[in-house]
Structure formats: C-alpha cells, structure tokens
PDB file of C-alpha atoms and ligand atoms in Angstrom:
ATOM      1  CA  UNK A   1     -52.933 -37.961 121.820  1.00 97.00           C
ATOM      2  CA  UNK A   2     -52.185 -36.868 125.330  1.00 98.00           C
ATOM      3  CA  UNK A   3     -54.466 -35.067 127.777  1.00 98.00           C
ATOM      4  CA  UNK A   4     -53.882 -33.385 131.118  1.00 99.00           C
ATOM      5  CA  UNK A   5     -56.661 -32.485 133.537  1.00 99.00           C
ATOM      6  CA  UNK A   6     -55.709 -28.903 134.372  1.00 99.00           C
ATOM      7  CA  UNK A   7     -58.638 -28.546 136.742  1.00 99.00           C
ATOM      8  CA  UNK A   8     -61.055 -31.125 138.075  1.00 99.00           C
ATOM      9  CA  UNK A   9     -63.381 -29.040 140.252  1.00 99.00           C
ATOM     10  CA  UNK A  10     -66.670 -27.326 139.490  1.00 98.00           C
ATOM     11  CA  UNK A  11     -67.315 -23.583 139.758  1.00 98.00           C
ATOM     12  CA  UNK A  12     -65.784 -22.293 142.990  1.00 98.00           C
ATOM     13  CA  UNK A  13     -63.035 -24.928 143.038  1.00 98.00           C
ATOM     14  CA  UNK A  14     -62.192 -27.307 145.852  1.00 98.00           C
ATOM     15  CA  UNK A  15     -62.077 -26.149 148.539  1.00 98.00           C
ATOM     16  CA  UNK A  16     -64.182 -23.106 147.731  1.00 98.00           C
ATOM     17  CA  UNK A  17     -62.811 -19.853 149.123  1.00 98.00           C
ATOM     18  CA  UNK A  18     -65.733 -19.242 151.487  1.00 98.00           C
ATOM     19  CA  UNK A  19     -66.996 -22.748 152.199  1.00 98.00           C
ATOM     20  CA  UNK A  20     -66.912 -24.806 155.371  1.00 98.00           C
ATOM     21  CA  UNK A  21     -69.057 -27.710 154.192  1.00 98.00           C
ATOM     22  CA  UNK A  22     -67.892 -31.130 155.424  1.00 98.00           C
ATOM     23  CA  UNK A  23     -65.825 -31.833 152.311  1.00 98.00           C
ATOM     24  CA  UNK A  24     -64.260 -28.372 152.153  1.00 98.00           C
ATOM     25  CA  UNK A  25     -63.275 -28.657 155.810  1.00 98.00           C
ATOM     26  CA  UNK A  26     -61.385 -31.850 154.987  1.00 98.00           C
ATOM     27  CA  UNK A  27     -59.442 -30.025 152.285  1.00 98.00           C
ATOM     28  CA  UNK A  28     -58.686 -27.018 154.481  1.00 98.00           C
ATOM     29  CA  UNK A  29     -57.405 -29.307 157.225  1.00 98.00           C
ATOM     30  CA  UNK A  30     -55.092 -31.146 154.822  1.00 98.00           C
ATOM     31  CA  UNK A  31     -56.856 -34.478 155.257  1.00 98.00           C
ATOM     32  CA  UNK A  32     -54.984 -37.054 153.157  1.00 98.00           C
ATOM     33  CA  UNK A  33     -58.243 -38.573 151.873  1.00 98.00           C
ATOM     34  CA  UNK A  34     -58.878 -35.566 149.626  1.00 98.00           C
ATOM     35  CA  UNK A  35     -57.007 -33.555 147.004  1.00 98.00           C
ATOM     36  CA  UNK A  36     -57.727 -29.882 146.405  1.00 98.00           C
ATOM     37  CA  UNK A  37     -58.803 -29.110 142.836  1.00 98.00           C
ATOM     38  CA  UNK A  38     -58.920 -26.064 140.592  1.00 99.00           C
ATOM     39  CA  UNK A  39     -61.825 -25.158 138.304  1.00 99.00           C
ATOM     40  CA  UNK A  40     -62.438 -27.460 135.398  1.00 99.00           C
ATOM     41  CA  UNK A  41     -60.251 -27.474 132.304  1.00 99.00           C
ATOM     42  CA  UNK A  42     -58.615 -30.075 130.069  1.00 99.00           C
ATOM     43  CA  UNK A  43     -55.528 -29.686 127.873  1.00 99.00           C
ATOM     44  CA  UNK A  44     -55.083 -31.940 124.841  1.00 98.00           C
ATOM     45  CA  UNK A  45     -52.195 -32.325 122.404  1.00 98.00           C
ATOM     46  CA  UNK A  46     -51.394 -34.450 119.378  1.00 98.00           C
ATOM     47  CA  UNK A  47     -47.703 -33.649 119.157  1.00 97.00           C
ATOM     48  CA  UNK A  48     -46.730 -32.545 122.664  1.00 97.00           C
ATOM     49  CA  UNK A  49     -45.865 -29.124 121.233  1.00 97.00           C
ATOM     50  CA  UNK A  50     -49.170 -27.351 120.686  1.00 98.00           C
ATOM     51  CA  UNK A  51     -52.004 -27.682 123.185  1.00 98.00           C
ATOM     52  CA  UNK A  52     -55.744 -27.198 122.929  1.00 99.00           C
ATOM     53  CA  UNK A  53     -57.233 -25.994 126.216  1.00 99.00           C
ATOM     54  CA  UNK A  54     -60.876 -26.823 126.799  1.00 99.00           C
ATOM     55  CA  UNK A  55     -62.360 -24.030 128.931  1.00 99.00           C
ATOM     56  CA  UNK A  56     -60.478 -21.056 130.315  1.00 98.00           C
ATOM     57  CA  UNK A  57     -60.846 -21.538 134.040  1.00 98.00           C
ATOM     58  CA  UNK A  58     -60.416 -18.631 136.465  1.00 98.00           C
ATOM     59  CA  UNK A  59     -57.511 -20.724 137.780  1.00 99.00           C
ATOM     60  CA  UNK A  60     -55.702 -20.950 134.443  1.00 99.00           C
ATOM     61  CA  UNK A  61     -52.614 -19.088 135.604  1.00 98.00           C
ATOM     62  CA  UNK A  62     -52.138 -21.482 138.513  1.00 98.00           C
ATOM     63  CA  UNK A  63     -52.846 -24.399 136.171  1.00 99.00           C
ATOM     64  CA  UNK A  64     -50.209 -23.277 133.674  1.00 99.00           C
ATOM     65  CA  UNK A  65     -47.642 -22.797 136.424  1.00 98.00           C
ATOM     66  CA  UNK A  66     -48.382 -26.330 137.688  1.00 98.00           C
ATOM     67  CA  UNK A  67     -48.035 -27.865 134.214  1.00 98.00           C
ATOM     68  CA  UNK A  68     -44.504 -27.770 132.720  1.00 98.00           C
ATOM     69  CA  UNK A  69     -45.872 -28.747 129.279  1.00 98.00           C
ATOM     70  CA  UNK A  70     -47.637 -25.358 129.180  1.00 98.00           C
ATOM     71  CA  UNK A  71     -44.689 -23.190 130.178  1.00 98.00           C
ATOM     72  CA  UNK A  72     -43.207 -20.787 127.607  1.00 98.00           C
ATOM     73  CA  UNK A  73     -40.318 -22.485 125.794  1.00 98.00           C
ATOM     74  CA  UNK A  74     -38.424 -20.188 123.519  1.00 97.00           C
ATOM     75  CA  UNK A  75     -37.780 -16.563 122.615  1.00 97.00           C
ATOM     76  CA  UNK A  76     -39.077 -13.760 124.807  1.00 97.00           C
ATOM     77  CA  UNK A  77     -42.795 -14.408 124.541  1.00 97.00           C
ATOM     78  CA  UNK A  78     -44.180 -17.867 123.927  1.00 98.00           C
ATOM     79  CA  UNK A  79     -46.908 -20.292 124.938  1.00 98.00           C
ATOM     80  CA  UNK A  80     -47.582 -23.894 123.930  1.00 98.00           C
ATOM     81  CA  UNK A  81     -51.310 -23.045 124.162  1.00 98.00           C
ATOM     82  CA  UNK A  82     -52.352 -22.802 120.531  1.00 98.00           C
ATOM     83  CA  UNK A  83     -56.113 -22.858 120.946  1.00 98.00           C
ATOM     84  CA  UNK A  84     -58.837 -22.476 123.561  1.00 99.00           C
ATOM     85  CA  UNK A  85     -62.345 -23.830 123.183  1.00 99.00           C
ATOM     86  CA  UNK A  86     -65.241 -22.837 125.457  1.00 98.00           C
ATOM     87  CA  UNK A  87     -68.080 -25.240 126.293  1.00 98.00           C
ATOM     88  CA  UNK A  88     -70.391 -22.703 127.956  1.00 98.00           C
ATOM     89  CA  UNK A  89     -70.509 -19.149 129.251  1.00 98.00           C
ATOM     90  CA  UNK A  90     -70.298 -19.752 132.984  1.00 98.00           C
ATOM     91  CA  UNK A  91     -67.660 -17.884 134.950  1.00 98.00           C
ATOM     92  CA  UNK A  92     -65.689 -21.077 135.594  1.00 98.00           C
ATOM     93  CA  UNK A  93     -65.362 -21.630 131.826  1.00 98.00           C
ATOM     94  CA  UNK A  94     -64.546 -18.125 130.575  1.00 98.00           C
ATOM     95  CA  UNK A  95     -62.947 -15.979 133.281  1.00 98.00           C
ATOM     96  CA  UNK A  96     -59.473 -17.358 132.526  1.00 98.00           C
ATOM     97  CA  UNK A  97     -59.572 -15.589 129.174  1.00 98.00           C
ATOM     98  CA  UNK A  98     -58.806 -12.397 131.064  1.00 98.00           C
ATOM     99  CA  UNK A  99     -55.562 -14.003 132.224  1.00 98.00           C
ATOM    100  CA  UNK A 100     -54.611 -14.924 128.654  1.00 98.00           C
ATOM    101  CA  UNK A 101     -54.214 -11.249 127.634  1.00 96.00           C
ATOM    102  CA  UNK A 102     -50.670  -9.913 126.966  1.00 90.00           C
ATOM    103  CA  UNK A 103     -50.719 -10.021 123.164  1.00 93.00           C
ATOM    104  CA  UNK A 104     -50.211 -13.736 122.785  1.00 97.00           C
ATOM    105  CA  UNK A 105     -51.555 -15.339 119.610  1.00 98.00           C
ATOM    106  CA  UNK A 106     -53.979 -18.239 119.950  1.00 98.00           C
ATOM    107  CA  UNK A 107     -57.215 -19.365 118.369  1.00 98.00           C
ATOM    108  CA  UNK A 108     -60.412 -18.999 120.393  1.00 98.00           C
ATOM    109  CA  UNK A 109     -63.363 -21.253 119.591  1.00 98.00           C
ATOM    110  CA  UNK A 110     -66.848 -21.444 121.052  1.00 98.00           C
ATOM    111  CA  UNK A 111     -70.482 -21.921 120.160  1.00 97.00           C
ATOM    112  CA  UNK A 112     -72.686 -19.046 119.111  1.00 96.00           C
ATOM    113  CA  UNK A 113     -74.079 -18.306 122.545  1.00 96.00           C
ATOM    114  CA  UNK A 114     -70.785 -17.969 124.390  1.00 98.00           C
ATOM    115  CA  UNK A 115     -69.058 -16.081 121.567  1.00 98.00           C
ATOM    116  CA  UNK A 116     -71.953 -13.599 121.414  1.00 97.00           C
ATOM    117  CA  UNK A 117     -71.779 -13.013 125.130  1.00 96.00           C
ATOM    118  CA  UNK A 118     -68.005 -12.442 124.984  1.00 98.00           C
ATOM    119  CA  UNK A 119     -68.512  -9.959 122.141  1.00 97.00           C
ATOM    120  CA  UNK A 120     -71.118  -8.126 124.212  1.00 97.00           C
ATOM    121  CA  UNK A 121     -68.749  -7.628 127.174  1.00 97.00           C
ATOM    122  CA  UNK A 122     -66.048  -5.078 126.409  1.00 97.00           C
ATOM    123  CA  UNK A 123     -63.712  -6.334 129.134  1.00 98.00           C
ATOM    124  CA  UNK A 124     -62.929  -9.301 126.877  1.00 98.00           C
ATOM    125  CA  UNK A 125     -61.419  -6.880 124.381  1.00 97.00           C
ATOM    126  CA  UNK A 126     -58.278  -7.302 126.476  1.00 97.00           C
ATOM    127  CA  UNK A 127     -57.887 -10.275 124.152  1.00 96.00           C
ATOM    128  CA  UNK A 128     -56.639  -8.170 121.296  1.00 93.00           C
ATOM    129  CA  UNK A 129     -58.198  -9.179 117.952  1.00 94.00           C
ATOM    130  CA  UNK A 130     -54.812  -8.676 116.338  1.00 96.00           C
ATOM    131  CA  UNK A 131     -53.545 -11.732 118.219  1.00 97.00           C
ATOM    132  CA  UNK A 132     -56.554 -13.790 119.234  1.00 98.00           C
ATOM    133  CA  UNK A 133     -58.607 -15.119 116.348  1.00 97.00           C
ATOM    134  CA  UNK A 134     -62.161 -15.807 117.493  1.00 98.00           C
ATOM    135  CA  UNK A 135     -64.237 -18.370 115.606  1.00 98.00           C
ATOM    136  CA  UNK A 136     -67.799 -19.474 116.157  1.00 98.00           C
ATOM    137  CA  UNK A 137     -68.039 -23.225 115.792  1.00 97.00           C
ATOM    138  CA  UNK A 138     -71.126 -24.912 114.389  1.00 96.00           C
ATOM    139  CA  UNK A 139     -72.257 -27.951 116.323  1.00 96.00           C
ATOM    140  CA  UNK A 140     -71.703 -31.051 114.235  1.00 95.00           C
ATOM    141  CA  UNK A 141     -69.181 -29.517 111.850  1.00 97.00           C
ATOM    142  CA  UNK A 142     -65.680 -30.914 112.447  1.00 98.00           C
ATOM    143  CA  UNK A 143     -62.736 -28.530 112.212  1.00 98.00           C
ATOM    144  CA  UNK A 144     -58.986 -28.675 112.702  1.00 98.00           C
ATOM    145  CA  UNK A 145     -58.381 -26.982 116.056  1.00 98.00           C
ATOM    146  CA  UNK A 146     -54.627 -27.618 115.897  1.00 98.00           C
ATOM    147  CA  UNK A 147     -52.421 -29.812 113.738  1.00 97.00           C
ATOM    148  CA  UNK A 148     -53.423 -33.419 114.415  1.00 98.00           C
ATOM    149  CA  UNK A 149     -56.553 -32.553 116.402  1.00 98.00           C
ATOM    150  CA  UNK A 150     -59.973 -32.537 114.763  1.00 98.00           C
ATOM    151  CA  UNK A 151     -62.742 -31.208 116.948  1.00 98.00           C
ATOM    152  CA  UNK A 152     -66.488 -31.607 116.625  1.00 98.00           C
ATOM    153  CA  UNK A 153     -68.885 -30.079 119.138  1.00 98.00           C
ATOM    154  CA  UNK A 154     -72.447 -31.048 119.934  1.00 98.00           C
ATOM    155  CA  UNK A 155     -75.188 -29.503 121.987  1.00 98.00           C
ATOM    156  CA  UNK A 156     -76.003 -31.168 125.309  1.00 98.00           C
ATOM    157  CA  UNK A 157     -78.939 -30.404 127.618  1.00 98.00           C
ATOM    158  CA  UNK A 158     -78.160 -27.437 129.838  1.00 97.00           C
ATOM    159  CA  UNK A 159     -79.135 -23.897 130.722  1.00 96.00           C
ATOM    160  CA  UNK A 160     -77.834 -20.401 130.154  1.00 96.00           C
ATOM    161  CA  UNK A 161     -74.950 -19.206 132.363  1.00 97.00           C
ATOM    162  CA  UNK A 162     -75.796 -18.483 135.984  1.00 96.00           C
ATOM    163  CA  UNK A 163     -74.986 -14.785 135.582  1.00 95.00           C
ATOM    164  CA  UNK A 164     -77.447 -14.490 132.688  1.00 95.00           C
ATOM    165  CA  UNK A 165     -80.370 -16.104 134.471  1.00 96.00           C
ATOM    166  CA  UNK A 166     -83.392 -13.847 134.490  1.00 90.00           C
ATOM    167  CA  UNK A 167     -86.897 -14.877 135.405  1.00 89.00           C
ATOM    168  CA  UNK A 168     -86.588 -18.211 137.154  1.00 89.00           C
ATOM    169  CA  UNK A 169     -90.032 -19.324 135.994  1.00 87.00           C
ATOM    170  CA  UNK A 170     -88.979 -19.021 132.372  1.00 92.00           C
ATOM    171  CA  UNK A 171     -85.673 -20.790 132.721  1.00 95.00           C
ATOM    172  CA  UNK A 172     -85.235 -23.691 130.318  1.00 95.00           C
ATOM    173  CA  UNK A 173     -83.120 -26.196 132.222  1.00 96.00           C
ATOM    174  CA  UNK A 174     -82.860 -28.718 129.411  1.00 95.00           C
ATOM    175  CA  UNK A 175     -82.083 -26.408 126.518  1.00 95.00           C
ATOM    176  CA  UNK A 176     -80.324 -28.188 123.687  1.00 95.00           C
ATOM    177  CA  UNK A 177     -79.810 -25.112 121.558  1.00 93.00           C
ATOM    178  CA  UNK A 178     -76.070 -24.753 122.065  1.00 93.00           C
ATOM    179  CA  UNK A 179     -75.810 -23.009 125.459  1.00 95.00           C
ATOM    180  CA  UNK A 180     -73.842 -26.005 126.663  1.00 97.00           C
ATOM    181  CA  UNK A 181     -71.747 -28.095 124.342  1.00 98.00           C
ATOM    182  CA  UNK A 182     -69.795 -31.300 124.496  1.00 98.00           C
ATOM    183  CA  UNK A 183     -66.487 -31.627 122.684  1.00 98.00           C
ATOM    184  CA  UNK A 184     -65.160 -34.548 120.691  1.00 98.00           C
ATOM    185  CA  UNK A 185     -61.426 -34.394 120.032  1.00 98.00           C
ATOM    186  CA  UNK A 186     -60.226 -36.877 117.438  1.00 98.00           C
ATOM    187  CA  UNK A 187     -56.531 -37.412 116.940  1.00 98.00           C
ATOM    188  CA  UNK A 188     -55.028 -38.225 113.563  1.00 95.00           C
ATOM    189  CA  UNK A 189     -54.163 -41.573 115.151  1.00 91.00           C
ATOM    190  CA  UNK A 190     -57.913 -42.311 115.425  1.00 96.00           C
ATOM    191  CA  UNK A 191     -58.206 -41.944 119.195  1.00 98.00           C
ATOM    192  CA  UNK A 192     -61.191 -40.036 120.555  1.00 98.00           C
ATOM    193  CA  UNK A 193     -61.534 -37.947 123.712  1.00 98.00           C
ATOM    194  CA  UNK A 194     -64.942 -36.643 124.763  1.00 99.00           C
ATOM    195  CA  UNK A 195     -65.224 -33.694 127.154  1.00 99.00           C
ATOM    196  CA  UNK A 196     -68.639 -32.939 128.674  1.00 98.00           C
ATOM    197  CA  UNK A 197     -68.085 -30.921 131.868  1.00 98.00           C
ATOM    198  CA  UNK A 198     -71.649 -29.638 132.071  1.00 98.00           C
ATOM    199  CA  UNK A 199     -74.703 -31.704 131.258  1.00 98.00           C
ATOM    200  CA  UNK A 200     -78.270 -31.719 132.574  1.00 98.00           C
ATOM    201  CA  UNK A 201     -79.286 -35.149 131.272  1.00 98.00           C
ATOM    202  CA  UNK A 202     -77.956 -38.056 129.247  1.00 98.00           C
ATOM    203  CA  UNK A 203     -80.228 -38.269 126.223  1.00 98.00           C
ATOM    204  CA  UNK A 204     -80.109 -41.295 123.913  1.00 97.00           C
ATOM    205  CA  UNK A 205     -78.452 -39.017 121.363  1.00 97.00           C
ATOM    206  CA  UNK A 206     -75.702 -38.084 123.796  1.00 98.00           C
ATOM    207  CA  UNK A 207     -75.139 -41.711 124.799  1.00 98.00           C
ATOM    208  CA  UNK A 208     -74.782 -42.604 121.134  1.00 98.00           C
ATOM    209  CA  UNK A 209     -72.366 -39.749 120.630  1.00 98.00           C
ATOM    210  CA  UNK A 210     -70.118 -40.917 123.468  1.00 98.00           C
ATOM    211  CA  UNK A 211     -70.130 -44.565 122.423  1.00 98.00           C
ATOM    212  CA  UNK A 212     -66.801 -45.801 121.137  1.00 98.00           C
ATOM    213  CA  UNK A 213     -64.693 -43.072 122.760  1.00 98.00           C
ATOM    214  CA  UNK A 214     -61.347 -43.955 124.269  1.00 98.00           C
ATOM    215  CA  UNK A 215     -62.068 -41.687 127.192  1.00 98.00           C
ATOM    216  CA  UNK A 216     -64.983 -39.564 128.352  1.00 99.00           C
ATOM    217  CA  UNK A 217     -64.461 -36.712 130.799  1.00 99.00           C
ATOM    218  CA  UNK A 218     -67.926 -36.105 132.198  1.00 99.00           C
ATOM    219  CA  UNK A 219     -69.893 -33.758 134.467  1.00 98.00           C
ATOM    220  CA  UNK A 220     -69.347 -34.979 138.036  1.00 98.00           C
ATOM    221  CA  UNK A 221     -70.749 -31.891 139.760  1.00 98.00           C
ATOM    222  CA  UNK A 222     -72.943 -33.634 142.293  1.00 98.00           C
ATOM    223  CA  UNK A 223     -73.326 -37.025 143.853  1.00 98.00           C
ATOM    224  CA  UNK A 224     -77.067 -36.498 144.395  1.00 98.00           C
ATOM    225  CA  UNK A 225     -79.644 -33.971 143.313  1.00 98.00           C
ATOM    226  CA  UNK A 226     -80.300 -32.535 146.794  1.00 97.00           C
ATOM    227  CA  UNK A 227     -76.676 -32.379 147.829  1.00 97.00           C
ATOM    228  CA  UNK A 228     -76.402 -28.615 148.268  1.00 97.00           C
ATOM    229  CA  UNK A 229     -79.570 -28.542 150.339  1.00 97.00           C
ATOM    230  CA  UNK A 230     -78.504 -31.472 152.516  1.00 96.00           C
ATOM    231  CA  UNK A 231     -75.045 -29.951 152.986  1.00 96.00           C
ATOM    232  CA  UNK A 232     -76.773 -26.746 154.098  1.00 95.00           C
ATOM    233  CA  UNK A 233     -74.910 -24.546 151.622  1.00 96.00           C
ATOM    234  CA  UNK A 234     -77.644 -23.754 149.121  1.00 95.00           C
ATOM    235  CA  UNK A 235     -81.248 -24.185 148.118  1.00 96.00           C
ATOM    236  CA  UNK A 236     -80.737 -25.355 144.537  1.00 97.00           C
ATOM    237  CA  UNK A 237     -81.050 -28.888 143.296  1.00 97.00           C
ATOM    238  CA  UNK A 238     -78.660 -30.268 140.702  1.00 97.00           C
ATOM    239  CA  UNK A 239     -81.517 -30.228 138.228  1.00 97.00           C
ATOM    240  CA  UNK A 240     -82.031 -26.525 138.856  1.00 97.00           C
ATOM    241  CA  UNK A 241     -78.299 -25.915 138.318  1.00 97.00           C
ATOM    242  CA  UNK A 242     -78.345 -27.773 135.012  1.00 97.00           C
ATOM    243  CA  UNK A 243     -76.243 -30.666 136.274  1.00 98.00           C
ATOM    244  CA  UNK A 244     -77.080 -34.358 136.243  1.00 98.00           C
ATOM    245  CA  UNK A 245     -76.047 -36.229 139.413  1.00 98.00           C
ATOM    246  CA  UNK A 246     -73.689 -39.188 139.542  1.00 98.00           C
ATOM    247  CA  UNK A 247     -76.049 -41.440 141.502  1.00 98.00           C
ATOM    248  CA  UNK A 248     -79.669 -42.487 141.142  1.00 98.00           C
ATOM    249  CA  UNK A 249     -81.708 -44.052 138.391  1.00 97.00           C
ATOM    250  CA  UNK A 250     -81.385 -40.912 136.226  1.00 95.00           C
ATOM    251  CA  UNK A 251     -77.768 -40.340 137.205  1.00 98.00           C
ATOM    252  CA  UNK A 252     -74.751 -40.483 134.940  1.00 98.00           C
ATOM    253  CA  UNK A 253     -73.399 -43.770 136.337  1.00 98.00           C
ATOM    254  CA  UNK A 254     -76.653 -45.522 135.424  1.00 98.00           C
ATOM    255  CA  UNK A 255     -77.115 -43.675 132.136  1.00 98.00           C
ATOM    256  CA  UNK A 256     -73.627 -44.464 130.883  1.00 98.00           C
ATOM    257  CA  UNK A 257     -73.284 -47.940 132.408  1.00 98.00           C
ATOM    258  CA  UNK A 258     -73.824 -49.714 129.113  1.00 97.00           C
ATOM    259  CA  UNK A 259     -72.301 -47.183 126.769  1.00 98.00           C
ATOM    260  CA  UNK A 260     -69.112 -48.693 125.340  1.00 98.00           C
ATOM    261  CA  UNK A 261     -66.324 -46.349 126.392  1.00 98.00           C
ATOM    262  CA  UNK A 262     -62.834 -47.455 127.350  1.00 98.00           C
ATOM    263  CA  UNK A 263     -62.446 -45.092 130.254  1.00 98.00           C
ATOM    264  CA  UNK A 264     -64.817 -42.761 132.133  1.00 98.00           C
ATOM    265  CA  UNK A 265     -63.523 -39.918 134.288  1.00 99.00           C
ATOM    266  CA  UNK A 266     -65.522 -37.464 136.347  1.00 99.00           C
ATOM    267  CA  UNK A 267     -64.476 -33.825 136.201  1.00 99.00           C
ATOM    268  CA  UNK A 268     -66.186 -30.543 137.192  1.00 98.00           C
ATOM    269  CA  UNK A 269     -66.716 -32.025 140.651  1.00 98.00           C
ATOM    270  CA  UNK A 270     -68.393 -29.738 143.151  1.00 98.00           C
ATOM    271  CA  UNK A 271     -66.772 -29.207 146.527  1.00 98.00           C
ATOM    272  CA  UNK A 272     -69.789 -30.749 148.301  1.00 98.00           C
ATOM    273  CA  UNK A 273     -69.502 -34.064 146.439  1.00 98.00           C
ATOM    274  CA  UNK A 274     -68.721 -36.914 148.889  1.00 98.00           C
ATOM    275  CA  UNK A 275     -67.100 -38.892 146.050  1.00 98.00           C
ATOM    276  CA  UNK A 276     -64.145 -36.506 146.469  1.00 99.00           C
ATOM    277  CA  UNK A 277     -63.270 -38.386 149.657  1.00 98.00           C
ATOM    278  CA  UNK A 278     -61.267 -41.494 148.986  1.00 98.00           C
ATOM    279  CA  UNK A 279     -62.618 -44.457 150.925  1.00 98.00           C
ATOM    280  CA  UNK A 280     -66.128 -42.961 151.212  1.00 98.00           C
ATOM    281  CA  UNK A 281     -69.087 -45.168 150.243  1.00 98.00           C
ATOM    282  CA  UNK A 282     -69.847 -42.773 147.385  1.00 98.00           C
ATOM    283  CA  UNK A 283     -66.272 -42.981 146.086  1.00 98.00           C
ATOM    284  CA  UNK A 284     -66.436 -46.765 146.277  1.00 98.00           C
ATOM    285  CA  UNK A 285     -69.692 -46.783 144.322  1.00 98.00           C
ATOM    286  CA  UNK A 286     -68.137 -44.591 141.637  1.00 98.00           C
ATOM    287  CA  UNK A 287     -65.094 -46.839 141.394  1.00 98.00           C
ATOM    288  CA  UNK A 288     -67.209 -50.003 141.410  1.00 98.00           C
ATOM    289  CA  UNK A 289     -69.155 -48.538 138.482  1.00 98.00           C
ATOM    290  CA  UNK A 290     -65.881 -48.287 136.567  1.00 98.00           C
ATOM    291  CA  UNK A 291     -65.373 -44.541 136.829  1.00 98.00           C
ATOM    292  CA  UNK A 292     -62.294 -42.598 137.856  1.00 98.00           C
ATOM    293  CA  UNK A 293     -62.552 -39.426 139.885  1.00 98.00           C
ATOM    294  CA  UNK A 294     -60.451 -36.896 138.003  1.00 98.00           C
ATOM    295  CA  UNK A 295     -57.815 -34.817 139.775  1.00 98.00           C
ATOM    296  CA  UNK A 296     -55.625 -31.888 138.867  1.00 99.00           C
ATOM    297  CA  UNK A 297     -52.562 -33.020 136.953  1.00 98.00           C
ATOM    298  CA  UNK A 298     -54.108 -36.349 135.899  1.00 99.00           C
ATOM    299  CA  UNK A 299     -52.461 -37.299 132.633  1.00 98.00           C
ATOM    300  CA  UNK A 300     -53.758 -39.666 130.000  1.00 98.00           C
ATOM    301  CA  UNK A 301     -51.746 -40.946 127.052  1.00 98.00           C
ATOM    302  CA  UNK A 302     -53.675 -42.619 124.251  1.00 97.00           C
ATOM    303  CA  UNK A 303     -51.573 -44.858 122.067  1.00 89.00           C
TER     304      UNK A 303
HETATM  305  C1  MLT B   1     -72.044 -24.347 136.933  1.00 69.64           C
HETATM  306  O1  MLT B   1     -71.426 -25.169 136.276  1.00 69.64           O
HETATM  307  O2  MLT B   1     -73.206 -24.556 137.341  1.00 69.64           O
HETATM  308  C2  MLT B   1     -71.365 -23.049 137.173  1.00 69.64           C
HETATM  309  O3  MLT B   1     -69.996 -23.259 137.314  1.00 69.64           O
HETATM  310  C3  MLT B   1     -71.938 -22.236 138.252  1.00 69.64           C
HETATM  311  C4  MLT B   1     -71.018 -21.083 138.536  1.00 69.64           C
HETATM  312  O4  MLT B   1     -70.753 -20.263 137.637  1.00 69.64           O
HETATM  313  O5  MLT B   1     -70.524 -20.999 139.650  1.00 69.64           O
HETATM  314 MN1   MN B   2     -69.419 -24.832 135.896  1.00 69.64          MN
HETATM  315 ZN1   ZN B   3     -67.753 -26.727 150.284  1.00 69.64          ZN
END
C-alpha cells in the first residue's frame, strides 16, 4: 500500500485566509520553519492505479494538481480517484465533493449521518447519481473500497458538524453514534493504515482498535485545549470543538504512548498549533514522543 497526505491542516487550512495569529504570520512571511498546509485529506492505493481519497477537502482541486499520481491519465476524461470516503460532515471534509462534479464516475462512501446530510442538501446533486454511486457504510462491517483495499470504519467520540450545531447546552461533545468515524484501510498485503482526523477522546476501545497498525494518521488539531483562547482568535476550547489535544495527561501523545503502532503521524493540524513550527519546544515534544507532524505531499510506502 501507498499513501499520500493530500492535506495536513485542519478546517481553514494553514495559513487560514483571514488569520494573523503568530503561526499564521510565520507562514504568510515565508518563514522557513513552517510549511503551509491544505485542509486534511489522505489518498491511499494498493496498486498505484486506483486511489481511495479519505475526505473531500475544500482544497481538493489544488491537492490533485499538486499530486501527479492523481492527474488524469488517458482518454479525454479520466481520474485515478476511484473512491471517496467521508469521516464526518464538517465543511473541511465534504466541500471538495462540489469540485468532483463533471460527470466523473467514482464511489462515494460515508456513515449514515454524513450521507443523510448530503442527501438533504440539493447542491450535492451536482454529483450526478448516474456517475457517483453513494453507499452508506456500517461501522464495523468491512467492505472492498477498491481492488486490494478493504475498509472498515468505526465510530469515535465527536460531535455533529459545526454548521449543524443548534442549542449549545444540548450539544453532545462525546457522541459515539457515528457522527465522526475512524477508517481502517487494510491492504491485501496485510498492511494496515488508520485514519482518524477528528477525535474528541481516546477511549480504551479506540486504543485497542489502533493497536497493531502500521501507521496511524491522527487528529492533531490543537497542542493544548485553550490554544484558541490563548492565541486570541476564538473562545472555544478543543473539548468544545470535539478535538482532543496533543499535550496533557488526557492528550493524544499520552493516550497513545503505549499503543503498539509502527508509525504515528499528526494530521488535521490547526493553524494555531505551535507544533507546526520546526524547532519549537512543542514540536520537539511531539518528535520526542515518537510522532511525525504530517505535511502536504508526505508519502508513505508500506512494504
Ligand atoms: C473541525 O474539525 O472542528 C472543523 O473543521 C471545524 C470547521 O468546519 O471549520
Ligand atoms: Mn475539521
Ligand atoms: Zn492562524
């Protein structure tokens, strides 16, 4: 199997179009310690011919252009993208579907919640049913997403999409009913990739699920829970946003420290996260804990 990080940043991207936080300013000034990143997506292939794209980022057109493996190859109309799977209904995971119009066949997979919300929004009919086959995937039931790639999804703690939030008091921030899913991609060669770009907490069940993977791409939205407040760009905590932090006793570095995984890579990294800055104390802590900070174009070959 082979995987390419198409986008490593959280919703808004890095730098965000309207942000002058300390980290965004570094990116806008071209500081060599940081790399700009597009909104989170991962492409996976078994044969190098047909690719499964996990999440349709608003930046998907730019991501395809930057990735020769995803360029059209033959005939007049063509795409190596054979399937797209959605892990949640947030804008950064679904808006790229609107770019994938133009009568191109591919398979579209997602959990109940996200597929229902797509069906309820007529603008997504630009993905013509005659070409795009939509399937609702059941958590826990493996299916062949593409030749050589067997996918199984599982619910992880999270909340409904930001744009669907209603009464704040009633918001369930740790819902495990399928609003947010993790994706296990198993190659015919036995290798396993786990993709969990959004996650509110690492439960024992999730840790068990990730154990034994060759590589885990995991929610790296925030370094610390109060990051947006401290940076002065928002009032929400990570907890309120449905994202676990990297650091702290409840953070993902601690929670996954003893889970046997060959390689751990942070993706869906918010533009405020100081771990984006190479040489920063936070980046050092991440690296010392055995994690990589994902970046656009990062390629992984599992053999
Ligand atoms: C999130 O992961 O919390 C979302 O990307 C928020 C958003 O849609 O901007
Ligand atoms: Mn997101
Ligand atoms: Zn910023």
